[in-house]
Coordinates of C-alpha atoms in Angstrom, one line a residue:
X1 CA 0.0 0.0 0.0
X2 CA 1.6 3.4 -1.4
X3 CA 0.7 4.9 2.2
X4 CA 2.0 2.1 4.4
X5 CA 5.1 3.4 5.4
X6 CA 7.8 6.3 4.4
X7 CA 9.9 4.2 2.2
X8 CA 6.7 3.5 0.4
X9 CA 5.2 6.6 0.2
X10 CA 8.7 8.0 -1.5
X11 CA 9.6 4.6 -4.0
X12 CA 9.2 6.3 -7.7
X13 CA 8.5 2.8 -8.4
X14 CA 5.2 2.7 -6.2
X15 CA 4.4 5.7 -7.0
X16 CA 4.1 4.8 -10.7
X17 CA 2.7 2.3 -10.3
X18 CA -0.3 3.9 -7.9
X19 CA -0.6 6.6 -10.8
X20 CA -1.1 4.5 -13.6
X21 CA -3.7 2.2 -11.5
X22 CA -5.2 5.2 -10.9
X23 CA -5.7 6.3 -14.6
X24 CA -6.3 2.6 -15.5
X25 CA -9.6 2.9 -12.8
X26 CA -10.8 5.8 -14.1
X27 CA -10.7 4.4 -18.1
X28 CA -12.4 1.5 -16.5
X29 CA -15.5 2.8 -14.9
X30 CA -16.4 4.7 -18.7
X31 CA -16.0 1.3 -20.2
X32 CA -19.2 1.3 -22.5
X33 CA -19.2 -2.5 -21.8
X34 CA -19.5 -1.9 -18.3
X35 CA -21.7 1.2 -18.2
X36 CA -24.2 1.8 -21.1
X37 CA -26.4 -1.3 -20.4
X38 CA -27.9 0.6 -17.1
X39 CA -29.2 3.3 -19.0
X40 CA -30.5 1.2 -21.9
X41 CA -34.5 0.8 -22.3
X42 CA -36.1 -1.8 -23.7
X43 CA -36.3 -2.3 -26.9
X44 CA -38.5 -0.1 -28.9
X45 CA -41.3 -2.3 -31.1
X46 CA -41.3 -1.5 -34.5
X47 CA -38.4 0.1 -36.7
X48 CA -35.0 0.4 -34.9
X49 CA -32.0 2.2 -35.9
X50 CA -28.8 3.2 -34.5
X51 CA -26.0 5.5 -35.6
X52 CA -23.5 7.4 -33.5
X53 CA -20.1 8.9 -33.7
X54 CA -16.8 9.0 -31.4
X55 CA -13.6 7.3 -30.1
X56 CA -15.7 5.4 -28.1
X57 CA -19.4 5.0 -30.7
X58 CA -18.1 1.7 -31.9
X59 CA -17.9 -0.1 -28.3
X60 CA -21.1 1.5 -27.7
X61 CA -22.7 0.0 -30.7
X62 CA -21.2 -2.5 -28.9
X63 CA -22.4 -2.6 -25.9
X64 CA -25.6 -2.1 -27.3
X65 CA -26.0 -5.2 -29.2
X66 CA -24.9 -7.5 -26.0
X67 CA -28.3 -6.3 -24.5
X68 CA -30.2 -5.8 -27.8
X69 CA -28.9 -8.4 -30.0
X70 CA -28.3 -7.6 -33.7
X71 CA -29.6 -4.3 -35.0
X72 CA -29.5 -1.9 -38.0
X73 CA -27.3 0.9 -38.1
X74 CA -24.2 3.0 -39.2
X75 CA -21.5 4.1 -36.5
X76 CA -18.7 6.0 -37.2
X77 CA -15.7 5.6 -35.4
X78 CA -11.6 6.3 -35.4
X79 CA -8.9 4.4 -37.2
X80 CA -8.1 1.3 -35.5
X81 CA -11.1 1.9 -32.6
X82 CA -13.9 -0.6 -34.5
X83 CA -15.3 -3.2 -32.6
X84 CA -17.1 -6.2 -33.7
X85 CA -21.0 -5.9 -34.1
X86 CA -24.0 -8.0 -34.7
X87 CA -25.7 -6.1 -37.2
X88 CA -24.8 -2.6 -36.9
X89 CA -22.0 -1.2 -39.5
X90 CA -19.1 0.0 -38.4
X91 CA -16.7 2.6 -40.4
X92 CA -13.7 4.0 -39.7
X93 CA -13.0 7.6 -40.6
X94 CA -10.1 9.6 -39.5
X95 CA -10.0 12.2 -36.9
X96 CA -8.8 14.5 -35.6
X97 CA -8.7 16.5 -38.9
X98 CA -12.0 14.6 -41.0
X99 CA -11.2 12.7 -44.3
X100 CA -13.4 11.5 -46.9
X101 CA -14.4 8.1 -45.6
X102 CA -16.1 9.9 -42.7
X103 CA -17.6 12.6 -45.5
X104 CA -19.1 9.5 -47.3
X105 CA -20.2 7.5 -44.1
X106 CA -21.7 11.0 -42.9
X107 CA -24.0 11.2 -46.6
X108 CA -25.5 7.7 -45.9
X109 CA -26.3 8.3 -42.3
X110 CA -28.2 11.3 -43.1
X111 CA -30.0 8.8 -46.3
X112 CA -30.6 6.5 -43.7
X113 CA -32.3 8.9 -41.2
X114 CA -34.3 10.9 -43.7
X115 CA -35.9 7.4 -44.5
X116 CA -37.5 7.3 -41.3
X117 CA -41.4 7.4 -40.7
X118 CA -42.7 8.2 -36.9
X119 CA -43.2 5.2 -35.7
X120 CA -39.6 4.3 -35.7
X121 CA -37.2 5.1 -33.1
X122 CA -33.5 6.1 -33.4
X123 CA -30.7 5.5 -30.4
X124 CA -27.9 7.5 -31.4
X125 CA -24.5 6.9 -29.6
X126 CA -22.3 10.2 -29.3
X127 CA -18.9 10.3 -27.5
X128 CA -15.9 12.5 -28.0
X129 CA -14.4 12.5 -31.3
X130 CA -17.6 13.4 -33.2
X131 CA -16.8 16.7 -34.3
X132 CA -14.3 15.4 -36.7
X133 CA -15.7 11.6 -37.5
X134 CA -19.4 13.2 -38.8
X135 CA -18.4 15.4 -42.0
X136 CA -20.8 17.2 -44.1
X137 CA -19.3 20.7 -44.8
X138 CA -21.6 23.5 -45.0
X139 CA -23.5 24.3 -48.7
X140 CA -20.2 26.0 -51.0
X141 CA -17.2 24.6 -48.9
X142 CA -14.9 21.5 -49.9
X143 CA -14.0 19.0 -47.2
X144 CA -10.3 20.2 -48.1
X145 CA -11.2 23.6 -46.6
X146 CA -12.6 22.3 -44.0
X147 CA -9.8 20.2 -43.0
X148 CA -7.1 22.8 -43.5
X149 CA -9.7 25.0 -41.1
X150 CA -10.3 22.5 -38.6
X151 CA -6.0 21.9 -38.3
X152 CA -6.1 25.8 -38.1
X153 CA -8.0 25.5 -35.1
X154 CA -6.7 22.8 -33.6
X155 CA -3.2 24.3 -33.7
X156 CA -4.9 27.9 -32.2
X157 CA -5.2 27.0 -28.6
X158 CA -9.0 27.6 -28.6
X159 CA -11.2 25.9 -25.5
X160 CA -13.1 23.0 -27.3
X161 CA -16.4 25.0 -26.4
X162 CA -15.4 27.7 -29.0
X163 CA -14.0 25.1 -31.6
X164 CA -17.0 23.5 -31.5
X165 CA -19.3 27.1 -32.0
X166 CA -17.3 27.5 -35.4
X167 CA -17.5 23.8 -36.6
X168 CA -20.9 23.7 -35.9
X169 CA -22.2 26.7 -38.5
X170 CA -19.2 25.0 -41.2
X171 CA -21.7 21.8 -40.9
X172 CA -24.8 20.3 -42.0
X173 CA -24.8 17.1 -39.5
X174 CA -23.5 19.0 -36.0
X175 CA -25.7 21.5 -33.8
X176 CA -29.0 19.9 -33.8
X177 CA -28.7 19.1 -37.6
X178 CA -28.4 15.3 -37.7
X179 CA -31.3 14.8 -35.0
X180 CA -33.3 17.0 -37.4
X181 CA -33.1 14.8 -40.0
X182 CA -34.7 12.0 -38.5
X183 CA -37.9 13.9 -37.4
X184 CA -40.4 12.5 -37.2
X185 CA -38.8 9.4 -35.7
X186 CA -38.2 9.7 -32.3
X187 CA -34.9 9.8 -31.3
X188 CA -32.6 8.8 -27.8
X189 CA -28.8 10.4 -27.8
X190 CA -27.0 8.2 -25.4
X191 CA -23.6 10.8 -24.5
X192 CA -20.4 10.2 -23.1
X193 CA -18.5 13.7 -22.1
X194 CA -15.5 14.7 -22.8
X195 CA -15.8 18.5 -22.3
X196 CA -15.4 20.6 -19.4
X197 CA -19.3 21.3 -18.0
X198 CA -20.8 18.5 -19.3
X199 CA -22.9 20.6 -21.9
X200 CA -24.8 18.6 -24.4
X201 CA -24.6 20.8 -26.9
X202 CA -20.8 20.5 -26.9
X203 CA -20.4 16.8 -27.3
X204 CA -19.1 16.0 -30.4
X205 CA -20.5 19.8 -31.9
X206 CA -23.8 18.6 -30.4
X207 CA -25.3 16.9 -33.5
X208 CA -28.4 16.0 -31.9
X209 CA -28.9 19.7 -29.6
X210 CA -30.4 22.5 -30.5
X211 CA -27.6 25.7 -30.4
X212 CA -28.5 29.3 -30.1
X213 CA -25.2 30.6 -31.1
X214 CA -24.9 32.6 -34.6
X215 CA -22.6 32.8 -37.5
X216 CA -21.4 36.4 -36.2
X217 CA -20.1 34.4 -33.3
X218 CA -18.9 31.8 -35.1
X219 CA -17.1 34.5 -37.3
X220 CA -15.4 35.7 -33.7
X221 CA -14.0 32.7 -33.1
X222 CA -12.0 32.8 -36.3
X223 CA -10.6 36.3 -35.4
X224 CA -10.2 35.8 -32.3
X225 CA -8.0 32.9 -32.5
X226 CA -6.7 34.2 -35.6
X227 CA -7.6 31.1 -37.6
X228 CA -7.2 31.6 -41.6
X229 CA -10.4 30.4 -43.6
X230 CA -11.2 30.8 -47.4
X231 CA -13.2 32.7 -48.9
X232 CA -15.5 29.7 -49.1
X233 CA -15.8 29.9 -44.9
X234 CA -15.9 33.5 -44.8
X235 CA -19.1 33.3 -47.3
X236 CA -20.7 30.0 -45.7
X237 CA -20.8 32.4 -42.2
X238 CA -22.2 35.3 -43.9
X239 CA -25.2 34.0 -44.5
X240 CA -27.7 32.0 -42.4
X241 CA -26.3 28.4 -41.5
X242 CA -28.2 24.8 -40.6
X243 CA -27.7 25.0 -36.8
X244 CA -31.2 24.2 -35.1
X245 CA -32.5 26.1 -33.0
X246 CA -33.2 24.8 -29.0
X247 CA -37.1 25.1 -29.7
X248 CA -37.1 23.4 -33.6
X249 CA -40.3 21.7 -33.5
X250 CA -38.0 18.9 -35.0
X251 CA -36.4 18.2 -31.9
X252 CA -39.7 17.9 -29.9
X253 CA -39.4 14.3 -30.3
X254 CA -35.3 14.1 -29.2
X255 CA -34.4 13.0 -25.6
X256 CA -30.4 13.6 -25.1
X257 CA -28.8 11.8 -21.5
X258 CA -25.2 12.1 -20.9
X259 CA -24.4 8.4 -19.0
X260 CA -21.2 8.7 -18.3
X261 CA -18.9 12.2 -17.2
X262 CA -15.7 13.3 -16.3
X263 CA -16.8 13.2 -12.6
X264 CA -17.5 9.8 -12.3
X265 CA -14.0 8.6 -13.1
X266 CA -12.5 10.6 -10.8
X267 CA -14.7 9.5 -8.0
X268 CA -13.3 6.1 -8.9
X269 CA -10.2 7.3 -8.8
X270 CA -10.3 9.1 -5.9
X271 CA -11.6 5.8 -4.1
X272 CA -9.0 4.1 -5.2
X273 CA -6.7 6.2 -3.7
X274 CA -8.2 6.7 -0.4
X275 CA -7.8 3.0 0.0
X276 CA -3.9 3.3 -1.2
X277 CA -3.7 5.9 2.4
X278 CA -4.0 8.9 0.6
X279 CA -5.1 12.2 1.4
X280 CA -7.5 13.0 -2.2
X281 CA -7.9 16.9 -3.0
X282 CA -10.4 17.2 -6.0
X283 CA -9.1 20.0 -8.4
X284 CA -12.3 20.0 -10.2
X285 CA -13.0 18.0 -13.2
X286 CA -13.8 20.9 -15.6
X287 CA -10.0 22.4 -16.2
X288 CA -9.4 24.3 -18.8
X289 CA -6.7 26.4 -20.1
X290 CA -3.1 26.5 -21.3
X291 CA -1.4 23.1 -20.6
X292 CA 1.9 24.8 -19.2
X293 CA 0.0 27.5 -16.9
X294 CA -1.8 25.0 -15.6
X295 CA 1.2 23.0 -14.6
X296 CA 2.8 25.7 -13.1
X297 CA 0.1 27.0 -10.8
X298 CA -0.9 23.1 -10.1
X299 CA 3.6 22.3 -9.5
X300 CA 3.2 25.6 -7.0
X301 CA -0.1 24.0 -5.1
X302 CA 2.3 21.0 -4.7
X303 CA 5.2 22.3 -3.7
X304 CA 3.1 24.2 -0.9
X305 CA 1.9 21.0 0.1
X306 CA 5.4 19.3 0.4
X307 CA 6.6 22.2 2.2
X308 CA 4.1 21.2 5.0
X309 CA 3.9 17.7 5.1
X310 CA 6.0 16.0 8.0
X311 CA 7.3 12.2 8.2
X312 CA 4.6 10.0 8.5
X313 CA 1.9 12.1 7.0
X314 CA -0.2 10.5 4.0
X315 CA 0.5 11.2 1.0
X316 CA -1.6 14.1 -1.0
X317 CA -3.2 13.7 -4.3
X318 CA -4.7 16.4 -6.3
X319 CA -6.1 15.3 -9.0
X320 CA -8.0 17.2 -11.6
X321 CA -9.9 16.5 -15.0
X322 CA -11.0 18.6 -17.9
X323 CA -9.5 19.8 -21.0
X324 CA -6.2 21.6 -21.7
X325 CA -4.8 23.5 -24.9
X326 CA -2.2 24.3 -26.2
X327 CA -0.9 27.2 -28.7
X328 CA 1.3 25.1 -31.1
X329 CA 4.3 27.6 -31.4
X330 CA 7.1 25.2 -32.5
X331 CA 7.2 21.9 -34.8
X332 CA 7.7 19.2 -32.2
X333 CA 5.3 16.3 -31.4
X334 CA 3.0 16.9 -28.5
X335 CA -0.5 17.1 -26.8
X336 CA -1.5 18.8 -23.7
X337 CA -1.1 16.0 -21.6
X338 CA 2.4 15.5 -22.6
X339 CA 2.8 19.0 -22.2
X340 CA 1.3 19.5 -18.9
X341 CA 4.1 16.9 -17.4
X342 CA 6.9 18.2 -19.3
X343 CA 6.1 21.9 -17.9
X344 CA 5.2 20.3 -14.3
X345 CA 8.9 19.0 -14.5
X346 CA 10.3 21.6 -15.3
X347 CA 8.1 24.1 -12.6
X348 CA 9.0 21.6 -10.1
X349 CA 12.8 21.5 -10.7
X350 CA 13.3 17.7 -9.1
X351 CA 11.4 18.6 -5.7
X352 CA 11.3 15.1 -3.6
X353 CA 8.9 13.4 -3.1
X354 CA 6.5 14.5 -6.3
X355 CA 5.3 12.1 -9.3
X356 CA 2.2 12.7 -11.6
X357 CA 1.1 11.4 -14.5
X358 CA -1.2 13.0 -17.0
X359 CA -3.3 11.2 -20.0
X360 CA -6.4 11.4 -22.7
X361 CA -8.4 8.7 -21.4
X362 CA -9.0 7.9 -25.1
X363 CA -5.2 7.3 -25.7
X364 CA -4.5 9.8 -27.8
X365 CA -3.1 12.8 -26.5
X366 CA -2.7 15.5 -29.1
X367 CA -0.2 14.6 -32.3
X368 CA 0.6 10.7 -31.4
X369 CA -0.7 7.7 -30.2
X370 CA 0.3 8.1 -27.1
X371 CA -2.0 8.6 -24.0
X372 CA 0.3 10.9 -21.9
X373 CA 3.3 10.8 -19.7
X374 CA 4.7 10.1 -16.4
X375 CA 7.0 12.4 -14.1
X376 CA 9.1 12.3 -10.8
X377 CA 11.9 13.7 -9.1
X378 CA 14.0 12.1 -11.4
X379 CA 13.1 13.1 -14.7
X380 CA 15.2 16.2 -15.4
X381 CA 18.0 14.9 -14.2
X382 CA 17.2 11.8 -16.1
X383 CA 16.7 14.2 -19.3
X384 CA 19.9 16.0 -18.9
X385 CA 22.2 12.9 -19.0
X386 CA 20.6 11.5 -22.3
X387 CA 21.2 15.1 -23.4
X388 CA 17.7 16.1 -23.9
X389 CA 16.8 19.5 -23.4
X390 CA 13.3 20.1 -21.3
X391 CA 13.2 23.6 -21.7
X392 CA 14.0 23.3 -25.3
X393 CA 11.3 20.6 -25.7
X394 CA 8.6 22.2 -24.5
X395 CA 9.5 25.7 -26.4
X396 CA 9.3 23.7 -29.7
X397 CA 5.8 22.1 -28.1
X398 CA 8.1 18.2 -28.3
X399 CA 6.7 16.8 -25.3
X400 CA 5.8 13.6 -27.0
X401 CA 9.5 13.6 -28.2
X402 CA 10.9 13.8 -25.1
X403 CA 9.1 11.8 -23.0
X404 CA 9.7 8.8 -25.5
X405 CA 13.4 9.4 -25.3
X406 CA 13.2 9.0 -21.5
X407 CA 10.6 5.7 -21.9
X408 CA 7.8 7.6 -19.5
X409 CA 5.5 7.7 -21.9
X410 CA 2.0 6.2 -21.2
X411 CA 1.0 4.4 -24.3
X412 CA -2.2 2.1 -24.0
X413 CA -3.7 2.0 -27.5
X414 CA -7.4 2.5 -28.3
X415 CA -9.2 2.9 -24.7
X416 CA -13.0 2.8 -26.8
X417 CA -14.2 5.6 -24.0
X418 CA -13.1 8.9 -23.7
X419 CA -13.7 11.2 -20.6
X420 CA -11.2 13.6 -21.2
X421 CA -8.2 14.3 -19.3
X422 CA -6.8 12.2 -16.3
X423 CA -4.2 14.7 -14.1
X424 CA -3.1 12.9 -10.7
X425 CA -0.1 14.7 -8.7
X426 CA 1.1 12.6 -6.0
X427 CA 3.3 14.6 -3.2
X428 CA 4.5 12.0 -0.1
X429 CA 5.5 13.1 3.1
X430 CA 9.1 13.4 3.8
X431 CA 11.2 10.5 5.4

């Protein structure tokens, strides 16, 4: 037990290990496999169909069949993150920037939902990963513009809330749009968060919630972020765009649930923890901001902490979920994960007694197939003797880079859930 005793409490070795059971927990409890059946109903008579879109749609679909048994529908999921189904399709479409595959699978989802009558019912499965998986650009612009757009803003250090404003009026599938196209079906959206607030309508560019925002606020986003967009864009916001309104008389018929949140992994978490004999101090689960300024005021909270612990105190965990940016300035490899440890590291200049790790719970973090990244006391000094620079590194936004030259990545392939960001600083009492 990581809190047992002071040799314990400061072993990098348990520590890691402690950290990464703690992410591991966290993944676990958003399982779809282990959590969508509860909030299932019973199986509609008549005409059933089910489409959805995410990291995590395909183990959904999934999930869905195990209690359903085979049914029709089209999912649409990452490279690499399809699962096997009954009856419902699965395709694979790439995110984050959308490619044609996902363009083509969008079409024939919207075919297959404007062929509904209303007697039929519609489950619709929507996780994280949406926004770039369901592609139907807006009426004069190419998917090609969209994509160089969508990297644009990826790259701008936007919050996802504001990403998702301006990708919404670019669409004809997101804000509300998609769930309009089945009326006069009635329709259940079954949601797994991965933003900060839990808002519907920001899950996956909320294709099945109505939006109030405009196309003059979409428009702000652009210059305030100081993405480039064609002409095509600049046009396509001019005008009046698809979004639905909240009170569309095609929506009267649309019952949206979010089943599984940021929050409830953490609780797990935090459990899990308590029982290791530590002290748990909840950050919130609704972070956002720059990935480094984070770090740093998050490595000052813990070096407070250290500075007051005595021997034979438990060992503090702050731990925190949300989403984190970052403002891609140089050419490296990274994600804000990544870069959340890297800058920790370096705020912390080897303090004793501190390790955290920080991942996507999807696995992806950012540029690379990698789910985060591990730190201690060690690391900098571990850098400096393989000649790796950290400050360098996270000028050039290389956290990935670096962290796979020390071997502390986290790397756990597709996770099929995604609740966002996992942060867990661990700070043990001195001994």
């Amino acid at each position: 037990m990581i809190g047992s005793t002071a040799a314990d409490s400061t072993s990098g070795k348990a520590a890691e290990s402690l950290l990464r059971r703690l992410f591991d927990r966290a993944v676990e409890v958003a399982d779809p496999m282990r959590s969508l059946a509860d909030h299932l109903p019973e199986r509609p008579a008549g005409r059933v169909v089910v489409i959805g879109a995410g990291k995590a749609s395909a183990r959904m679909a999934e999930a869905v069949e195990a209690v359903w048994g085979p049914c029709e529908g089209l999912v649409i999921t990452r490279y690499g993150y399809a699962r096997p189904c009954q009856g419902i399709e699965i395709v694979e479409a790439a995110h984050p920037v959308p490619d044609a595959a996902g363009q083509a699978a969008t079409a024939r989802m919207l075919a297959l939902l404007e062929s509904l009558g209303e007697g039929d019912f519609v489950l619709a499965l929507i996780s994280g990963g949406a926004s770039a998986l369901l592609v139907a650009p807006a009426e004069g612009v190419t998917l090609e513009e969209k994509r160089a757009v969508n990297a644009a803003l990826l790259a701008s250090g936007a919050p996802i809330d504001r990403m998702n404003t301006l990708r919404k009026h670019l669409s004809r599938v997101k804000g509300g749009q998609l769930a309009a196209a089945a009326h006069p079906a009635r329709m259940l959206c079954l949601m797994i968060s991965d933003v900060p607030g839990d808002d519907p309508a920001f899950i996956g560019s909320g294709p099945t919630v109505g939006d109030a925002s405009t196309a003059e606020e979409a428009r702000a986003v652009l210059e305030r972020w100081q993405v480039a967009a064609p002409d095509s864009v600049q046009a396509a916001l001019a005008r009046p765009t698809g979004v639905v309104r909240p009170d569309d008389a095609r929506l009267a018929r649309v019952e949206n649930r979010i089943y599984a949140a940021p929050a409830q992994s953490l609780a797990a978490a935090a459990a899990l923890a308590e029982a290791e004999g530590c002290e748990v101090r909840l950050l919130g689960d609704a972070l956002e901001g720059e990935a480094r300024e984070v770090a740093a005021v998050q490595a000052a909270e813990a070096s407070r902490i250290a500075a007051e612990l005595r021997p034979g105190d438990r060992p503090v965990l702050l731990l925190s979920g949300g989403e984190l940016t970052v403002t891609r300035r140089g050419d490296g490899v990274g994600g804000p994960n990544a870069e959340f440890c890297l800058a920790l590291a370096v705020a912390l200049e080897g303090a004793a007694g501190i390790h955290a790790i920080a991942c996507d719970t999807d696995g992806v973090d950012g540029a690379a197939e990698v789910a985060g990244a591990v730190i201690g006391p060690e690391t900098l000094a571990r850098a400096q003797a393989l000649g790796r620079d950290p400050a360098a590194a996270l000028a050039a936004n290389d956290a990935h880079g670096f962290f796979a030259a020390l071997g502390d990545q986290v790397i756990t392939g597709p996770t099929l859930t995604n609740v966002n960001d996992f942060r867990a600083v661990l700070i043990a009492s001195p001994g």
